[in-house]
Short mmCIF file of C-alpha atoms in Angstrom, two decimals:
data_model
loop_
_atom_site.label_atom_id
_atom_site.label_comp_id
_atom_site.label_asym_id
_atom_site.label_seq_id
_atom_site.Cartn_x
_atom_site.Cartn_y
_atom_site.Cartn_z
CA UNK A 1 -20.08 29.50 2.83
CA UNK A 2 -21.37 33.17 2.64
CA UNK A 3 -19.16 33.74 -0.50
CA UNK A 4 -20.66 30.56 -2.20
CA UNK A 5 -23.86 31.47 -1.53
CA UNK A 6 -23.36 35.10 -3.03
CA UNK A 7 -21.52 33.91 -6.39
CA UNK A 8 -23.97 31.06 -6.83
CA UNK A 9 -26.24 33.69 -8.87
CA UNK A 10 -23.56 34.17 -11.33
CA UNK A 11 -22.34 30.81 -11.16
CA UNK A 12 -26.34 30.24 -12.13
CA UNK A 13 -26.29 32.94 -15.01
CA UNK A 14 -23.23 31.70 -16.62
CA UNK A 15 -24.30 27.84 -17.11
CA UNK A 16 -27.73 28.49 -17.90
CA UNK A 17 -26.56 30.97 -20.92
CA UNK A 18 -23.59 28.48 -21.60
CA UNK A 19 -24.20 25.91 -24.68
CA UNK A 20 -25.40 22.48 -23.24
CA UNK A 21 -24.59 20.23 -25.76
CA UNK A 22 -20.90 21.94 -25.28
CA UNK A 23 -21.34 21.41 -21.53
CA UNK A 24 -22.39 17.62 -22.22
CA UNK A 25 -19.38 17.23 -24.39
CA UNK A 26 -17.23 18.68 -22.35
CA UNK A 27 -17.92 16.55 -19.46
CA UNK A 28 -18.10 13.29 -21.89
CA UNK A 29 -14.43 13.64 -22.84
CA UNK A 30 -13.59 14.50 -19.04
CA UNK A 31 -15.44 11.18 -18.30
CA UNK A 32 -13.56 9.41 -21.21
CA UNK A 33 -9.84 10.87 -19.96
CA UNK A 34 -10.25 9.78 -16.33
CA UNK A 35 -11.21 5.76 -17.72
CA UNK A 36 -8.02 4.50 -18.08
CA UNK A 37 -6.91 5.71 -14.17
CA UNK A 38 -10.51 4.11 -12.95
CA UNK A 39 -9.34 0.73 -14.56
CA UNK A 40 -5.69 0.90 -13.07
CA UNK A 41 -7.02 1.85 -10.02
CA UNK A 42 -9.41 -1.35 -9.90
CA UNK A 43 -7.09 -3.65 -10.73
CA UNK A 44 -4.91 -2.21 -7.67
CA UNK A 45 -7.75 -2.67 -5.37
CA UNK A 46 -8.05 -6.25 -6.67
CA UNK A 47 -4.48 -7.17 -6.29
CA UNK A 48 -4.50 -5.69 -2.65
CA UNK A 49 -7.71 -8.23 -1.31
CA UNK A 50 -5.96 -10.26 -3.05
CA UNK A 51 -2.94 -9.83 -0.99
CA UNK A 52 -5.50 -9.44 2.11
CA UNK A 53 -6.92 -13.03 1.45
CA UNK A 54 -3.58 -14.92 0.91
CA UNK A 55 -2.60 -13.03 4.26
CA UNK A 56 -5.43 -14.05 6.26
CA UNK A 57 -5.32 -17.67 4.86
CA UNK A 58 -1.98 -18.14 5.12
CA UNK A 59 -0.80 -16.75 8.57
CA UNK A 60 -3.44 -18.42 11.26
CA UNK A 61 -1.11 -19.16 14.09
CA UNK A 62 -1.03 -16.69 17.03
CA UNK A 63 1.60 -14.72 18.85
CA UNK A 64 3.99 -14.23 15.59
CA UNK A 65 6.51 -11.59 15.15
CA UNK A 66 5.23 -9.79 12.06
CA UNK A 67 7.64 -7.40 9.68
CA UNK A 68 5.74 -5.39 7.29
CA UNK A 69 6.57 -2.12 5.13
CA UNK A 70 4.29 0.49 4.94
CA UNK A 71 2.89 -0.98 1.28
CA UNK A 72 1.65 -3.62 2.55
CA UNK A 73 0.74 -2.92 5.97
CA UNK A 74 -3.08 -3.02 4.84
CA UNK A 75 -2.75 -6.69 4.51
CA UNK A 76 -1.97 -7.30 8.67
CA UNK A 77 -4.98 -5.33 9.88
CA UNK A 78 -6.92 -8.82 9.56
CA UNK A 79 -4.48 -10.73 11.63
CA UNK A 80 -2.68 -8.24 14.12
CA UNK A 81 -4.79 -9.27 17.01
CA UNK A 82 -2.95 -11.78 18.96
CA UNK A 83 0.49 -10.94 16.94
CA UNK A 84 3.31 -8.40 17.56
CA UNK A 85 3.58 -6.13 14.05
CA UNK A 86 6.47 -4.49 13.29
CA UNK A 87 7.37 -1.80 10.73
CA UNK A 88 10.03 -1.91 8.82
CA UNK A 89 9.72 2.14 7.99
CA UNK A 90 9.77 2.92 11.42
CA UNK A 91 12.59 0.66 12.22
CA UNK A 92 14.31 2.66 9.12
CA UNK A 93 13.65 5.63 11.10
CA UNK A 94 14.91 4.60 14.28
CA UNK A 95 17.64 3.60 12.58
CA UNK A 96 18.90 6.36 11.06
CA UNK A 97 18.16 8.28 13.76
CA UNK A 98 20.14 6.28 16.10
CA UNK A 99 23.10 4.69 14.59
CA UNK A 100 23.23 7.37 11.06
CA UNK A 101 26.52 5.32 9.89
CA UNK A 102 24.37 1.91 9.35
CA UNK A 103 24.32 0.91 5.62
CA UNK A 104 21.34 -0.54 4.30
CA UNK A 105 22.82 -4.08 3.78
CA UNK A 106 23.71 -3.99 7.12
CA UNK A 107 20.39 -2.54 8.32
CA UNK A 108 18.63 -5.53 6.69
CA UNK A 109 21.08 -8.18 7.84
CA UNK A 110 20.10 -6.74 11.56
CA UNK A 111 16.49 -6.83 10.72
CA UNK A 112 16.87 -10.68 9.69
CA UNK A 113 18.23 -11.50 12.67
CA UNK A 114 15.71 -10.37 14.68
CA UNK A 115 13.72 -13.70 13.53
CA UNK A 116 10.26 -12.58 12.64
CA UNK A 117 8.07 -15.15 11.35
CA UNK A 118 6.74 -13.45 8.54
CA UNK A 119 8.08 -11.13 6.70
CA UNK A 120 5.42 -8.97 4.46
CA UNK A 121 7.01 -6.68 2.31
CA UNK A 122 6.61 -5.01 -1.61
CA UNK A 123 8.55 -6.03 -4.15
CA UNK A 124 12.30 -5.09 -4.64
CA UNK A 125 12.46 -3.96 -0.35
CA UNK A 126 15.16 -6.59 0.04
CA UNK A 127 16.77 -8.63 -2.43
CA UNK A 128 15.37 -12.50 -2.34
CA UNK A 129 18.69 -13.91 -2.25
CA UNK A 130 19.52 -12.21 1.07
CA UNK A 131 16.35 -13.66 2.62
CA UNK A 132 16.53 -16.67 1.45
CA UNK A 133 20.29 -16.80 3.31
CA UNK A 134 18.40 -16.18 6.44
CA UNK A 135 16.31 -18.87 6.29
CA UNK A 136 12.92 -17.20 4.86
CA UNK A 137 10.70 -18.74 2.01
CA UNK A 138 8.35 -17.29 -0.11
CA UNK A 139 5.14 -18.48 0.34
CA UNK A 140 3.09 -15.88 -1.77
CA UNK A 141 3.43 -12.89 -4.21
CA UNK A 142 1.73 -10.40 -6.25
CA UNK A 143 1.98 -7.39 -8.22
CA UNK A 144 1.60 -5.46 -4.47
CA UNK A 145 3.71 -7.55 -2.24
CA UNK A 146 5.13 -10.97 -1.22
CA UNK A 147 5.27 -12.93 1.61
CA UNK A 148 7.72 -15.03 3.58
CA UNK A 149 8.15 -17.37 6.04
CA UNK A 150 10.43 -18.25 8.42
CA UNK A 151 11.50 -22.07 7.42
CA UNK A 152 14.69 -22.63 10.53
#
């Protein structure tokens, strides 16, 4: 703080004999640079309520078994009271901490059998196909995640 303080006078001296219409530009095309990220980054935050709404209208029964990765574990926050959530990440972790020699197939045939209810996950965590085979339907996706249901 002390060293802030003490180069604030020079900080002062420097912008105050510095060009402001060079300053203004400057800034401007800073401004105009970072527009594209701000617009990608709203349309993110739209696609995850998104994800948050179809969650919370589409899972209302209590007491479920819940598997979500970590990129879409922000859309189980509004339900997890009165449900058991799992990660898949930590299972991951546990897994290859336990039994190292596991493949992934393998690892996600295990993790089907366990018989959550709904399965949360981003796109491309498991192939469709292979929970489709176990009896799980997609009941919503977007560009953040989909979700599935248990249907035996």
């Amino acid at each position: 703080q002390l060293a802030l303080i003490l180069f604030f006078p020079f900080i002062y001296i420097f912008l105050y004999n510095f060009k402001k219409t060079l300053l203004i530009f400057l800034v401007s095309a800073l401004l105009i640079l970072e527009i594209p990220r701000v617009i990608h980054n709203t349309n993110k935050y739209i696609q995850a309520k998104q994800f948050q709404f179809a969650v919370k209208n589409l899972i209302k029964e209590k007491n479920l078994r819940i598997l979500s990765d970590k990129e879409t574990y922000f859309g189980i926050f509004l339900i997890k009271k009165n449900n058991i959530l799992i990660s898949y990440d930590t299972l991951g972790i546990i897994n290859n901490f336990v039994s190292k020699e596991m493949n992934k197939d393998s690892f996600h045939k295990k993790i089907l059998s366990s018989n959550h209810d709904y399965i949360l996950f981003a796109k491309n965590r498991i192939e469709k196909k292979l929970l489709n085979e176990n009896g799980y339907k997609k009941i919503y996706e977007n560009k953040l995640g989909l979700i599935f249901k248990k249907t035996l």
